[in-house]
Amino acid sequence: MNSSLKSTIETAYNLCDALEKTNAWDHSNKYSAREIFRGELFHFLLNLSFTDAKLTQSESKFIKEYLGYDYSTKEMREYAVANNNKVLRFTTNIPYCFKAFVKADNIIDNVNETSKLILHLYKELGTEFINCDSAGNFNEQYTLKSFCDRLQAYIDESFIKNISMTFETFDDKTKKVSLPNEDYPSQLNVSKDKNEVENQAETEIKTDEKTLDELLEELNTLVGLEKVKSDVKSLINLVKIRTIRKERGIESPAMSLHMVFSGNPGTGKTTIARLISQIYKAMGLLSKGHLTEVDRSGLVGGYVGQTALKVQSVIEKAKGGVLFIDEAYSLTVNRSSTDYGFEAVDTLLKYMEDHRDDLIVIVAGYPEPMDEFLNSNPGLKSRFNKFIYFEDYTPKELIDILKLRAKKSSLVLSEDAEKYSLDFFNKRCENKPENYANARDVRNYFEKALVNQADRLTKLDNITDEQLSKIELEDVNTIIL
């Protein structure tokens, strides 16, 4: 049994309980939202199974394990026949509870968060159900994809109808309104040719991959971060030795590759996280090598049950790469009964364990709050045993970053502009203001210099190539950050 899927179903039941407390639910119903939703999941799975006109024993076992219906395979088949209209037409309609979830989202202006999460559950449950039986076929896959597409279209149409804007017609609305981003893309690619499906799926996750040597060279060329580079190289060496031991049949002690990045803003934490993901992909440790960035808002919901599904959705996106959680301590700063940050942490810990073979979680933030975060849950410190500290850049390193930015834009700093900039950052590093942000300050400084240069050059009648490619003293000596 997939424990994370089972947990997701239980969370969805909790969302049903919350749904009953909204005006979106018809309180005259004889049955609870939880009971109706469970029955709809049952009909959904029976519908998938009967696309090939039969229910197998492995499929009926799946239904028992995940939905708790204690019927034999024969009894389920008889039920499907007796309730032919409900079962066989289920995926051609919009389920009752799903409509209520969409309505609730519109009432509380939730941008369809809950209904999207329920849609994601249907996709995951259906995919797992199809895979439980080796006899699964493309008819089942097509039915699942068509059903999920129908649910997505219902969400989109409902969103357009209920937004607070005025248009002459519904068609006019549809043309002019951008729909919310689809956070849960279909996991299925239906085709008559199985090889075509597999090749398409492989193409979708393929990126412009670099070799390990190229990635290490990119790491080495980063300005500063010498201690960080050393720590990353040690991690790489550790993985290399573990790989060699595995190839030779020698046991290695269990190892967690989840990491804690601590340091002030603008010290390169996200850049290093992205490189680590690509490096581990090149070494065969991760299957995709992508970076998924998220903060508190992407993990914590506003009511019971929503948080667990949000975390699960993020994990699904991040699998095969690195999940980077910025300002992770914001998850545990509030212990009120209406805050679900601790629920996010508990759910995250579970998934970190379940997917430790193809997922690395990096939590990041200021040093002191990160210590408090790690001590907020007994299981956190044991999951994170790799700690990398990012020191602030020196003034000389900040100027090197500035010159590198200029070079990438086909620009250079004049001697006077460089001297002034070094003095500027010397003073800024000596008396760091509250908003000090290391390399981000350099970016802001450079962008303001570009604006000043543009204002200066547009006053000239004839602009030379040399003038276009040089930052002068007067472009920087009025900058305030």
CSV table of C-alpha atoms in Angstrom, one decimal:
chain,number,residue,atom,x,y,z
A,1,MET,CA,0.0,0.0,0.0
A,2,ASN,CA,1.1,3.5,-0.8
A,3,SER,CA,1.0,5.1,2.6
A,4,SER,CA,1.2,8.7,1.2
A,5,LEU,CA,-1.8,8.0,-1.0
A,6,LYS,CA,-3.7,6.6,1.9
A,7,SER,CA,-2.9,9.6,3.9
A,8,THR,CA,-4.1,11.9,1.1
A,9,ILE,CA,-7.4,10.1,1.0
A,10,GLU,CA,-7.8,10.6,4.8
A,11,THR,CA,-7.0,14.3,4.4
A,12,ALA,CA,-9.6,14.6,1.6
A,13,TYR,CA,-12.2,13.1,4.1
A,14,ASN,CA,-11.2,15.9,6.5
A,15,LEU,CA,-11.8,18.4,3.7
A,16,CYS,CA,-15.3,16.9,3.3
A,17,ASP,CA,-15.9,17.6,7.0
A,18,ALA,CA,-14.8,21.2,6.5
A,19,LEU,CA,-17.0,21.5,3.4
A,20,GLU,CA,-20.1,20.7,5.4
A,21,LYS,CA,-19.5,23.8,7.5
A,22,THR,CA,-19.7,26.1,4.4
A,23,ASN,CA,-22.7,27.4,2.6
A,24,ALA,CA,-21.6,25.4,-0.5
A,25,TRP,CA,-23.0,22.2,1.1
A,26,ASP,CA,-26.6,21.2,0.9
A,27,HIS,CA,-27.4,20.5,4.5
A,28,SER,CA,-30.5,18.6,3.7
A,29,ASN,CA,-28.5,15.6,2.5
A,30,LYS,CA,-29.2,12.4,4.2
A,31,TYR,CA,-25.5,11.3,4.1
A,32,SER,CA,-22.4,13.2,5.2
A,33,ALA,CA,-20.0,14.8,2.7
A,34,ARG,CA,-17.4,12.2,3.8
A,35,GLU,CA,-19.8,9.3,3.0
A,36,ILE,CA,-20.8,10.7,-0.3
A,37,PHE,CA,-17.3,11.4,-1.4
A,38,ARG,CA,-16.1,7.9,-0.4
A,39,GLY,CA,-18.9,6.5,-2.5
A,40,GLU,CA,-17.9,8.6,-5.4
A,41,LEU,CA,-14.3,7.4,-5.2
A,42,PHE,CA,-15.7,3.8,-5.2
A,43,HIS,CA,-17.8,4.5,-8.3
A,44,PHE,CA,-14.7,6.2,-9.9
A,45,LEU,CA,-12.5,3.1,-9.4
A,46,LEU,CA,-15.2,0.7,-10.5
A,47,ASN,CA,-15.7,2.8,-13.7
A,48,LEU,CA,-12.0,2.6,-14.5
A,49,SER,CA,-12.0,-1.2,-13.9
A,50,PHE,CA,-14.9,-1.8,-16.2
A,51,THR,CA,-13.4,0.0,-19.2
A,52,ASP,CA,-12.1,-3.4,-20.1
A,53,ALA,CA,-15.4,-5.0,-19.0
A,54,LYS,CA,-14.0,-6.7,-15.9
A,55,LEU,CA,-12.9,-6.2,-12.3
A,56,THR,CA,-9.8,-8.2,-11.4
A,57,GLN,CA,-8.9,-9.5,-8.0
A,58,SER,CA,-5.9,-7.1,-7.7
A,59,GLU,CA,-8.3,-4.2,-8.4
A,60,SER,CA,-10.9,-5.3,-5.8
A,61,LYS,CA,-8.0,-5.7,-3.3
A,62,PHE,CA,-6.9,-2.2,-4.1
A,63,ILE,CA,-10.4,-0.9,-3.4
A,64,LYS,CA,-10.6,-2.7,-0.1
A,65,GLU,CA,-7.2,-1.4,1.1
A,66,TYR,CA,-7.7,2.3,0.1
A,67,LEU,CA,-11.5,2.8,0.5
A,68,GLY,CA,-12.3,0.1,3.1
A,69,TYR,CA,-15.2,-1.5,1.3
A,70,ASP,CA,-15.2,-5.1,2.6
A,71,TYR,CA,-16.7,-6.7,-0.5
A,72,SER,CA,-15.5,-9.7,-2.4
A,73,THR,CA,-14.5,-9.4,-6.1
A,74,LYS,CA,-17.8,-11.1,-7.0
A,75,GLU,CA,-19.8,-8.8,-4.8
A,76,MET,CA,-18.2,-5.7,-6.4
A,77,ARG,CA,-18.9,-7.0,-9.9
A,78,GLU,CA,-22.5,-7.6,-8.9
A,79,TYR,CA,-22.8,-4.1,-7.5
A,80,ALA,CA,-21.4,-2.6,-10.7
A,81,VAL,CA,-24.0,-4.5,-12.8
A,82,ALA,CA,-26.8,-3.6,-10.4
A,83,ASN,CA,-25.8,0.1,-10.4
A,84,ASN,CA,-24.8,0.2,-14.0
A,85,ASN,CA,-26.1,3.7,-14.6
A,86,LYS,CA,-24.2,5.3,-11.6
A,87,VAL,CA,-20.9,3.3,-12.3
A,88,LEU,CA,-20.5,3.4,-16.0
A,89,ARG,CA,-21.5,7.0,-16.4
A,90,PHE,CA,-19.5,8.3,-13.5
A,91,THR,CA,-16.5,9.7,-15.4
A,92,THR,CA,-18.8,11.4,-18.0
A,93,ASN,CA,-20.2,13.7,-15.3
A,94,ILE,CA,-19.0,16.0,-12.6
A,95,PRO,CA,-19.2,14.4,-9.2
A,96,TYR,CA,-21.5,16.0,-6.7
A,97,CYS,CA,-18.9,16.6,-4.0
A,98,PHE,CA,-16.5,18.1,-6.6
A,99,LYS,CA,-19.1,20.6,-7.6
A,100,ALA,CA,-19.5,21.5,-3.9
A,101,PHE,CA,-15.8,22.0,-3.5
A,102,VAL,CA,-15.6,24.3,-6.5
A,103,LYS,CA,-18.5,26.3,-5.1
A,104,ALA,CA,-16.9,26.6,-1.7
A,105,ASP,CA,-13.7,27.8,-3.3
A,106,ASN,CA,-15.6,30.6,-5.1
A,107,ILE,CA,-17.4,31.6,-1.9
A,108,ILE,CA,-14.3,32.0,0.1
A,109,ASP,CA,-12.2,33.4,-2.9
A,110,ASN,CA,-9.8,30.5,-2.5
A,111,VAL,CA,-8.7,30.5,-6.2
A,112,ASN,CA,-9.9,26.9,-6.5
A,113,GLU,CA,-7.2,25.6,-4.2
A,114,THR,CA,-9.3,22.9,-2.6
A,115,SER,CA,-10.9,21.7,-5.8
A,116,LYS,CA,-7.5,21.5,-7.5
A,117,LEU,CA,-6.3,19.4,-4.6
A,118,ILE,CA,-9.3,17.0,-5.0
A,119,LEU,CA,-8.6,16.9,-8.7
A,120,HIS,CA,-5.0,15.9,-7.9
A,121,LEU,CA,-6.3,13.1,-5.7
A,122,TYR,CA,-8.4,11.7,-8.5
A,123,LYS,CA,-5.3,11.7,-10.8
A,124,GLU,CA,-3.1,10.0,-8.2
A,125,LEU,CA,-5.7,7.5,-7.1
A,126,GLY,CA,-6.6,6.6,-10.7
A,127,THR,CA,-3.0,6.3,-11.8
A,128,GLU,CA,-2.2,4.1,-8.8
A,129,PHE,CA,-5.3,2.0,-9.5
A,130,ILE,CA,-4.4,1.4,-13.1
A,131,ASN,CA,-0.8,0.5,-12.2
A,132,CYS,CA,-1.9,-2.1,-9.5
A,133,ASP,CA,-3.0,-4.4,-12.3
A,134,SER,CA,-0.6,-5.5,-15.0
A,135,ALA,CA,-3.7,-5.8,-17.2
A,136,GLY,CA,-4.1,-2.1,-17.2
A,137,ASN,CA,-4.7,-0.7,-20.7
A,138,PHE,CA,-4.9,2.5,-22.6
A,139,ASN,CA,-8.7,2.5,-22.4
A,140,GLU,CA,-8.3,3.0,-18.6
A,141,GLN,CA,-5.7,5.7,-19.1
A,142,TYR,CA,-7.8,7.5,-21.6
A,143,THR,CA,-10.8,7.4,-19.3
A,144,LEU,CA,-8.8,8.8,-16.5
A,145,LYS,CA,-7.3,11.6,-18.5
A,146,SER,CA,-10.7,12.5,-20.1
A,147,PHE,CA,-12.3,12.6,-16.7
A,148,CYS,CA,-9.6,14.8,-15.1
A,149,ASP,CA,-9.6,17.1,-18.1
A,150,ARG,CA,-13.4,17.5,-17.6
A,151,LEU,CA,-12.9,18.4,-13.9
A,152,GLN,CA,-10.2,20.9,-14.9
A,153,ALA,CA,-12.5,22.5,-17.4
A,154,TYR,CA,-15.3,22.7,-14.8
A,155,ILE,CA,-12.9,24.5,-12.4
A,156,ASP,CA,-11.9,27.0,-15.2
A,157,GLU,CA,-15.4,27.7,-16.3
A,158,SER,CA,-16.5,28.2,-12.7
A,159,PHE,CA,-13.6,30.6,-12.1
A,160,ILE,CA,-14.5,32.7,-15.1
A,161,LYS,CA,-18.2,32.8,-14.2
A,162,ASN,CA,-17.5,34.0,-10.6
A,163,ILE,CA,-14.7,36.5,-10.9
A,164,SER,CA,-15.7,40.0,-9.9
A,165,MET,CA,-15.5,41.6,-13.4
A,166,THR,CA,-18.1,42.7,-15.9
A,167,PHE,CA,-18.2,41.6,-19.5
A,168,GLU,CA,-20.9,41.7,-22.1
A,169,THR,CA,-21.0,37.9,-22.6
A,170,PHE,CA,-19.5,34.8,-21.1
A,171,ASP,CA,-17.5,34.2,-24.3
A,172,ASP,CA,-16.0,37.8,-23.9
A,173,LYS,CA,-15.1,36.9,-20.4
A,174,THR,CA,-13.4,33.7,-21.5
A,175,LYS,CA,-11.3,35.5,-24.0
A,176,LYS,CA,-10.1,38.3,-21.7
A,177,VAL,CA,-9.6,36.5,-18.4
A,178,SER,CA,-6.4,34.6,-17.7
A,179,LEU,CA,-7.2,31.3,-15.9
A,180,PRO,CA,-5.2,30.4,-12.8
A,181,ASN,CA,-2.0,28.4,-13.4
A,182,GLU,CA,-2.6,24.7,-13.5
A,183,ASP,CA,-0.6,23.3,-10.6
A,184,TYR,CA,-1.4,19.7,-11.2
A,185,PRO,CA,-0.6,18.6,-14.8
A,186,SER,CA,-1.9,15.3,-15.9
A,187,GLN,CA,0.4,12.4,-15.2
A,188,LEU,CA,-0.9,10.5,-18.2
A,189,ASN,CA,0.1,10.8,-21.9
A,190,VAL,CA,-2.4,8.7,-23.8
A,191,SER,CA,-1.4,7.3,-27.2
A,192,LYS,CA,-2.1,4.2,-29.3
A,193,ASP,CA,1.5,3.4,-29.2
A,194,LYS,CA,3.0,2.6,-25.8
A,195,ASN,CA,6.5,3.4,-26.9
A,196,GLU,CA,5.3,6.8,-28.0
A,197,VAL,CA,3.9,7.5,-24.6
A,198,GLU,CA,7.1,6.4,-22.8
A,199,ASN,CA,9.3,8.5,-25.2
A,200,GLN,CA,7.1,11.5,-24.7
A,201,ALA,CA,7.3,11.3,-20.9
A,202,GLU,CA,11.0,11.0,-21.1
A,203,THR,CA,11.2,14.0,-23.4
A,204,GLU,CA,9.1,16.1,-21.0
A,205,ILE,CA,11.7,15.8,-18.1
A,206,LYS,CA,14.8,16.1,-20.2
A,207,THR,CA,16.7,19.3,-19.8
A,208,ASP,CA,19.9,20.8,-21.1
A,209,GLU,CA,22.1,18.5,-19.0
A,210,LYS,CA,25.7,19.3,-18.2
A,211,THR,CA,28.4,16.9,-17.4
A,212,LEU,CA,29.8,16.5,-13.9
A,213,ASP,CA,33.0,18.2,-14.9
A,214,GLU,CA,31.1,21.2,-16.4
A,215,LEU,CA,29.0,21.6,-13.3
A,216,LEU,CA,32.1,21.5,-11.0
A,217,GLU,CA,33.7,24.1,-13.2
A,218,GLU,CA,30.6,26.2,-12.8
A,219,LEU,CA,30.9,25.8,-9.1
A,220,ASN,CA,34.5,26.8,-9.1
A,221,THR,CA,34.0,29.9,-11.1
A,222,LEU,CA,31.5,31.3,-8.6
A,223,VAL,CA,32.8,34.4,-6.8
A,224,GLY,CA,33.7,33.8,-3.1
A,225,LEU,CA,32.0,31.0,-1.2
A,226,GLU,CA,35.2,29.1,-0.6
A,227,LYS,CA,34.0,27.3,2.5
A,228,VAL,CA,30.7,26.4,0.8
A,229,LYS,CA,32.6,25.1,-2.3
A,230,SER,CA,34.7,22.9,0.0
A,231,ASP,CA,31.7,21.6,1.8
A,232,VAL,CA,29.9,20.8,-1.5
A,233,LYS,CA,33.0,19.0,-2.9
A,234,SER,CA,33.1,16.9,0.3
A,235,LEU,CA,29.5,15.9,-0.2
A,236,ILE,CA,30.3,14.9,-3.8
A,237,ASN,CA,33.3,12.8,-2.6
A,238,LEU,CA,31.1,11.1,-0.1
A,239,VAL,CA,28.6,10.2,-2.7
A,240,LYS,CA,31.3,8.9,-5.0
A,241,ILE,CA,32.7,6.6,-2.4
A,242,ARG,CA,29.3,5.3,-1.5
A,243,THR,CA,28.7,4.5,-5.2
A,244,ILE,CA,32.0,2.6,-5.5
A,245,ARG,CA,31.1,0.6,-2.3
A,246,LYS,CA,27.7,-0.2,-3.7
A,247,GLU,CA,29.2,-1.3,-7.1
A,248,ARG,CA,31.5,-3.7,-5.2
A,249,GLY,CA,28.8,-5.1,-3.0
A,250,ILE,CA,30.1,-3.4,0.2
A,251,GLU,CA,27.5,-2.2,2.6
A,252,SER,CA,27.4,1.5,3.5
A,253,PRO,CA,25.8,3.1,6.6
A,254,ALA,CA,22.5,4.9,6.1
A,255,MET,CA,23.0,8.5,5.0
A,256,SER,CA,20.6,11.4,4.7
A,257,LEU,CA,21.5,14.0,2.0
A,258,HIS,CA,18.9,16.5,3.2
A,259,MET,CA,20.6,19.8,4.1
A,260,VAL,CA,20.4,23.0,6.0
A,261,PHE,CA,21.7,26.2,4.4
A,262,SER,CA,22.1,29.1,6.8
A,263,GLY,CA,23.2,32.6,6.0
A,264,ASN,CA,22.1,36.1,5.3
A,265,PRO,CA,20.1,37.0,2.1
A,266,GLY,CA,22.0,37.2,-1.2
A,267,THR,CA,24.8,34.8,-0.2
A,268,GLY,CA,24.2,32.3,-3.0
A,269,LYS,CA,22.0,29.7,-1.3
A,270,THR,CA,19.6,29.2,-4.1
A,271,THR,CA,22.4,29.1,-6.7
A,272,ILE,CA,24.2,26.4,-4.8
A,273,ALA,CA,21.0,24.4,-4.3
A,274,ARG,CA,20.4,24.4,-8.0
A,275,LEU,CA,24.0,23.3,-8.8
A,276,ILE,CA,23.7,20.5,-6.2
A,277,SER,CA,20.6,19.2,-7.8
A,278,GLN,CA,22.2,19.1,-11.2
A,279,ILE,CA,25.5,17.6,-9.9
A,280,TYR,CA,23.6,14.8,-8.1
A,281,LYS,CA,21.7,14.2,-11.3
A,282,ALA,CA,24.9,13.9,-13.2
A,283,MET,CA,26.1,11.4,-10.6
A,284,GLY,CA,23.0,9.3,-10.9
A,285,LEU,CA,21.7,10.1,-7.4
A,286,LEU,CA,18.7,12.0,-8.6
A,287,SER,CA,16.5,11.2,-11.6
A,288,LYS,CA,15.7,14.7,-12.9
A,289,GLY,CA,18.0,17.2,-11.3
A,290,HIS,CA,15.6,20.1,-11.1
A,291,LEU,CA,15.1,22.7,-8.3
A,292,THR,CA,11.7,23.4,-6.8
A,293,GLU,CA,11.6,26.5,-4.7
A,294,VAL,CA,8.9,27.1,-2.2
A,295,ASP,CA,8.2,29.1,0.9
A,296,ARG,CA,5.6,29.0,3.7
A,297,SER,CA,2.7,30.1,1.4
A,298,GLY,CA,3.3,27.1,-0.9
A,299,LEU,CA,3.1,24.6,2.0
A,300,VAL,CA,0.6,25.9,4.6
A,301,GLY,CA,-3.1,25.9,4.0
A,302,GLY,CA,-5.8,28.0,5.6
A,303,TYR,CA,-8.0,25.2,7.1
A,304,VAL,CA,-7.8,21.6,8.3
A,305,GLY,CA,-6.7,19.1,5.7
A,306,GLN,CA,-5.5,21.6,3.1
A,307,THR,CA,-1.9,21.7,4.3
A,308,ALA,CA,-1.2,18.0,3.9
A,309,LEU,CA,-2.4,18.1,0.3
A,310,LYS,CA,-0.4,21.2,-0.5
A,311,VAL,CA,2.8,19.6,0.9
A,312,GLN,CA,2.0,16.4,-1.1
A,313,SER,CA,1.6,18.5,-4.3
A,314,VAL,CA,4.9,20.2,-3.8
A,315,ILE,CA,6.6,16.9,-3.1
A,316,GLU,CA,5.3,15.4,-6.3
A,317,LYS,CA,6.7,18.4,-8.3
A,318,ALA,CA,10.1,18.1,-6.5
A,319,LYS,CA,10.6,14.4,-6.8
A,320,GLY,CA,13.7,13.6,-8.7
A,321,GLY,CA,15.4,16.8,-7.7
A,322,VAL,CA,15.9,19.3,-4.9
A,323,LEU,CA,13.1,20.9,-2.9
A,324,PHE,CA,14.4,24.2,-1.6
A,325,ILE,CA,12.4,25.8,1.3
A,326,ASP,CA,13.4,29.4,1.9
A,327,GLU,CA,12.8,30.9,5.3
A,328,ALA,CA,11.8,27.5,6.6
A,329,TYR,CA,11.6,28.8,10.2
A,330,SER,CA,8.4,30.7,9.2
A,331,LEU,CA,6.6,27.3,9.3
A,332,THR,CA,7.1,27.0,13.1
A,333,VAL,CA,7.0,30.6,14.4
A,334,ASN,CA,3.3,30.5,15.3
A,335,ARG,CA,1.9,27.9,17.6
A,336,SER,CA,-1.8,29.0,17.5
A,337,SER,CA,-4.6,26.6,16.9
A,338,THR,CA,-5.4,28.2,13.6
A,339,ASP,CA,-1.9,28.0,12.2
A,340,TYR,CA,-1.0,24.8,10.2
A,341,GLY,CA,2.8,25.3,9.9
A,342,PHE,CA,3.6,22.5,12.2
A,343,GLU,CA,1.3,20.2,10.2
A,344,ALA,CA,3.3,21.1,7.2
A,345,VAL,CA,6.5,20.1,9.0
A,346,ASP,CA,5.0,16.8,10.2
A,347,THR,CA,3.8,16.0,6.7
A,348,LEU,CA,7.1,17.0,5.1
A,349,LEU,CA,9.1,14.7,7.4
A,350,LYS,CA,7.0,11.8,6.4
A,351,TYR,CA,7.5,12.4,2.7
A,352,MET,CA,11.2,13.0,3.2
A,353,GLU,CA,11.5,9.5,4.5
A,354,ASP,CA,9.2,7.9,1.9
A,355,HIS,CA,11.1,9.5,-1.0
A,356,ARG,CA,14.6,9.8,0.4
A,357,ASP,CA,16.0,7.8,-2.6
A,358,ASP,CA,15.0,10.4,-5.2
A,359,LEU,CA,14.4,13.6,-3.3
A,360,ILE,CA,16.7,16.0,-1.4
A,361,VAL,CA,15.2,18.7,0.8
A,362,ILE,CA,17.2,21.8,1.6
A,363,VAL,CA,15.8,24.2,4.2
A,364,ALA,CA,17.3,27.7,4.3
A,365,GLY,CA,17.3,30.9,6.2
A,366,TYR,CA,19.0,33.2,8.8
A,367,PRO,CA,21.3,31.3,11.1
A,368,GLU,CA,19.7,31.8,14.5
A,369,PRO,CA,16.0,31.3,13.4
A,370,MET,CA,17.2,28.1,11.6
A,371,ASP,CA,18.5,26.7,14.9
A,372,GLU,CA,15.1,27.4,16.5
A,373,PHE,CA,13.4,25.7,13.5
A,374,LEU,CA,15.5,22.6,13.8
A,375,ASN,CA,14.7,22.4,17.5
A,376,SER,CA,10.9,22.8,17.0
A,377,ASN,CA,10.3,19.2,16.1
A,378,PRO,CA,12.2,16.1,17.5
A,379,GLY,CA,12.4,14.6,14.1
A,380,LEU,CA,13.9,17.5,12.2
A,381,LYS,CA,17.5,17.4,13.4
A,382,SER,CA,17.8,13.7,12.6
A,383,ARG,CA,16.6,14.3,9.0
A,384,PHE,CA,19.1,17.1,8.4
A,385,ASN,CA,22.8,16.2,9.1
A,386,LYS,CA,24.5,18.3,6.5
A,387,PHE,CA,24.9,21.9,7.5
A,388,ILE,CA,26.4,24.5,5.2
A,389,TYR,CA,27.0,28.1,6.4
A,390,PHE,CA,27.1,30.9,3.8
A,391,GLU,CA,29.2,33.8,5.0
A,392,ASP,CA,28.6,37.4,3.8
A,393,TYR,CA,30.6,38.5,0.8
A,394,THR,CA,33.6,40.8,1.3
A,395,PRO,CA,33.6,44.2,-0.4
A,396,LYS,CA,36.2,42.9,-2.9
A,397,GLU,CA,33.9,39.9,-3.7
A,398,LEU,CA,30.9,42.2,-4.2
A,399,ILE,CA,32.9,44.2,-6.7
A,400,ASP,CA,33.9,41.0,-8.5
A,401,ILE,CA,30.2,40.1,-8.7
A,402,LEU,CA,29.4,43.6,-10.0
A,403,LYS,CA,32.1,43.3,-12.7
A,404,LEU,CA,30.8,39.8,-13.7
A,405,ARG,CA,27.3,41.2,-14.1
A,406,ALA,CA,28.6,44.0,-16.2
A,407,LYS,CA,30.6,41.6,-18.4
A,408,LYS,CA,27.5,39.4,-19.0
A,409,SER,CA,25.8,42.5,-20.3
A,410,SER,CA,28.7,43.5,-22.5
A,411,LEU,CA,29.6,46.3,-20.2
A,412,VAL,CA,32.7,47.4,-18.2
A,413,LEU,CA,33.2,49.8,-15.3
A,414,SER,CA,35.5,52.7,-15.8
A,415,GLU,CA,38.4,52.9,-13.4
A,416,ASP,CA,36.8,55.7,-11.5
A,417,ALA,CA,33.4,53.9,-11.4
A,418,GLU,CA,35.1,50.8,-10.0
A,419,LYS,CA,37.0,52.7,-7.4
A,420,TYR,CA,33.8,54.5,-6.3
A,421,SER,CA,31.9,51.3,-6.2
A,422,LEU,CA,34.5,49.6,-4.0
A,423,ASP,CA,34.4,52.4,-1.6
A,424,PHE,CA,30.6,52.3,-1.6
A,425,PHE,CA,30.5,48.6,-0.7
A,426,ASN,CA,33.3,49.0,1.9
A,427,LYS,CA,31.1,51.4,3.7
A,428,ARG,CA,28.0,49.3,3.3
A,429,CYS,CA,29.7,46.2,4.7
A,430,GLU,CA,31.1,48.1,7.7
A,431,ASN,CA,27.8,49.5,8.7
A,432,LYS,CA,25.3,46.9,7.3
A,433,PRO,CA,21.8,48.3,7.3
A,434,GLU,CA,18.7,46.3,8.1
A,435,ASN,CA,18.0,45.7,4.5
A,436,TYR,CA,21.5,44.6,3.6
A,437,ALA,CA,21.4,41.7,1.1
A,438,ASN,CA,24.9,40.9,-0.2
A,439,ALA,CA,24.7,40.0,-3.9
A,440,ARG,CA,21.2,41.2,-4.2
A,441,ASP,CA,22.5,44.7,-3.3
A,442,VAL,CA,24.9,44.3,-6.2
A,443,ARG,CA,22.1,43.5,-8.5
A,444,ASN,CA,20.1,46.5,-7.4
A,445,TYR,CA,23.2,48.7,-7.6
A,446,PHE,CA,23.9,47.5,-11.2
A,447,GLU,CA,20.3,48.0,-12.4
A,448,LYS,CA,20.3,51.6,-11.0
A,449,ALA,CA,23.6,52.2,-12.8
A,450,LEU,CA,22.1,51.1,-16.0
A,451,VAL,CA,19.2,53.5,-15.6
A,452,ASN,CA,21.6,56.3,-14.8
A,453,GLN,CA,23.7,55.4,-17.9
A,454,ALA,CA,20.6,55.4,-20.1
A,455,ASP,CA,19.5,58.8,-18.8
A,456,ARG,CA,23.0,60.2,-19.5
A,457,LEU,CA,23.5,58.7,-23.0
A,458,THR,CA,20.0,59.8,-24.3
A,459,LYS,CA,21.1,63.4,-23.9
A,460,LEU,CA,23.9,62.9,-26.4
A,461,ASP,CA,23.5,63.4,-30.1
A,462,ASN,CA,26.0,60.8,-31.3
A,463,ILE,CA,26.4,57.7,-29.1
A,464,THR,CA,29.5,55.6,-29.7
A,465,ASP,CA,29.9,51.9,-29.1
A,466,GLU,CA,32.4,52.6,-26.4
A,467,GLN,CA,30.0,54.8,-24.5
A,468,LEU,CA,27.3,52.2,-24.8
A,469,SER,CA,29.6,49.6,-23.2
A,470,LYS,CA,31.0,51.5,-20.3
A,471,ILE,CA,29.6,52.5,-16.8
A,472,GLU,CA,31.1,55.8,-15.8
A,473,LEU,CA,31.6,57.4,-12.4
A,474,GLU,CA,28.5,59.7,-12.9
A,475,ASP,CA,26.4,56.6,-13.4
A,476,VAL,CA,27.1,55.3,-9.9
A,477,ASN,CA,28.0,58.2,-7.7
A,478,THR,CA,24.4,59.1,-7.0
A,479,ILE,CA,23.1,55.6,-6.2
A,480,ILE,CA,21.3,55.0,-2.9
A,481,LEU,CA,20.2,51.5,-1.8
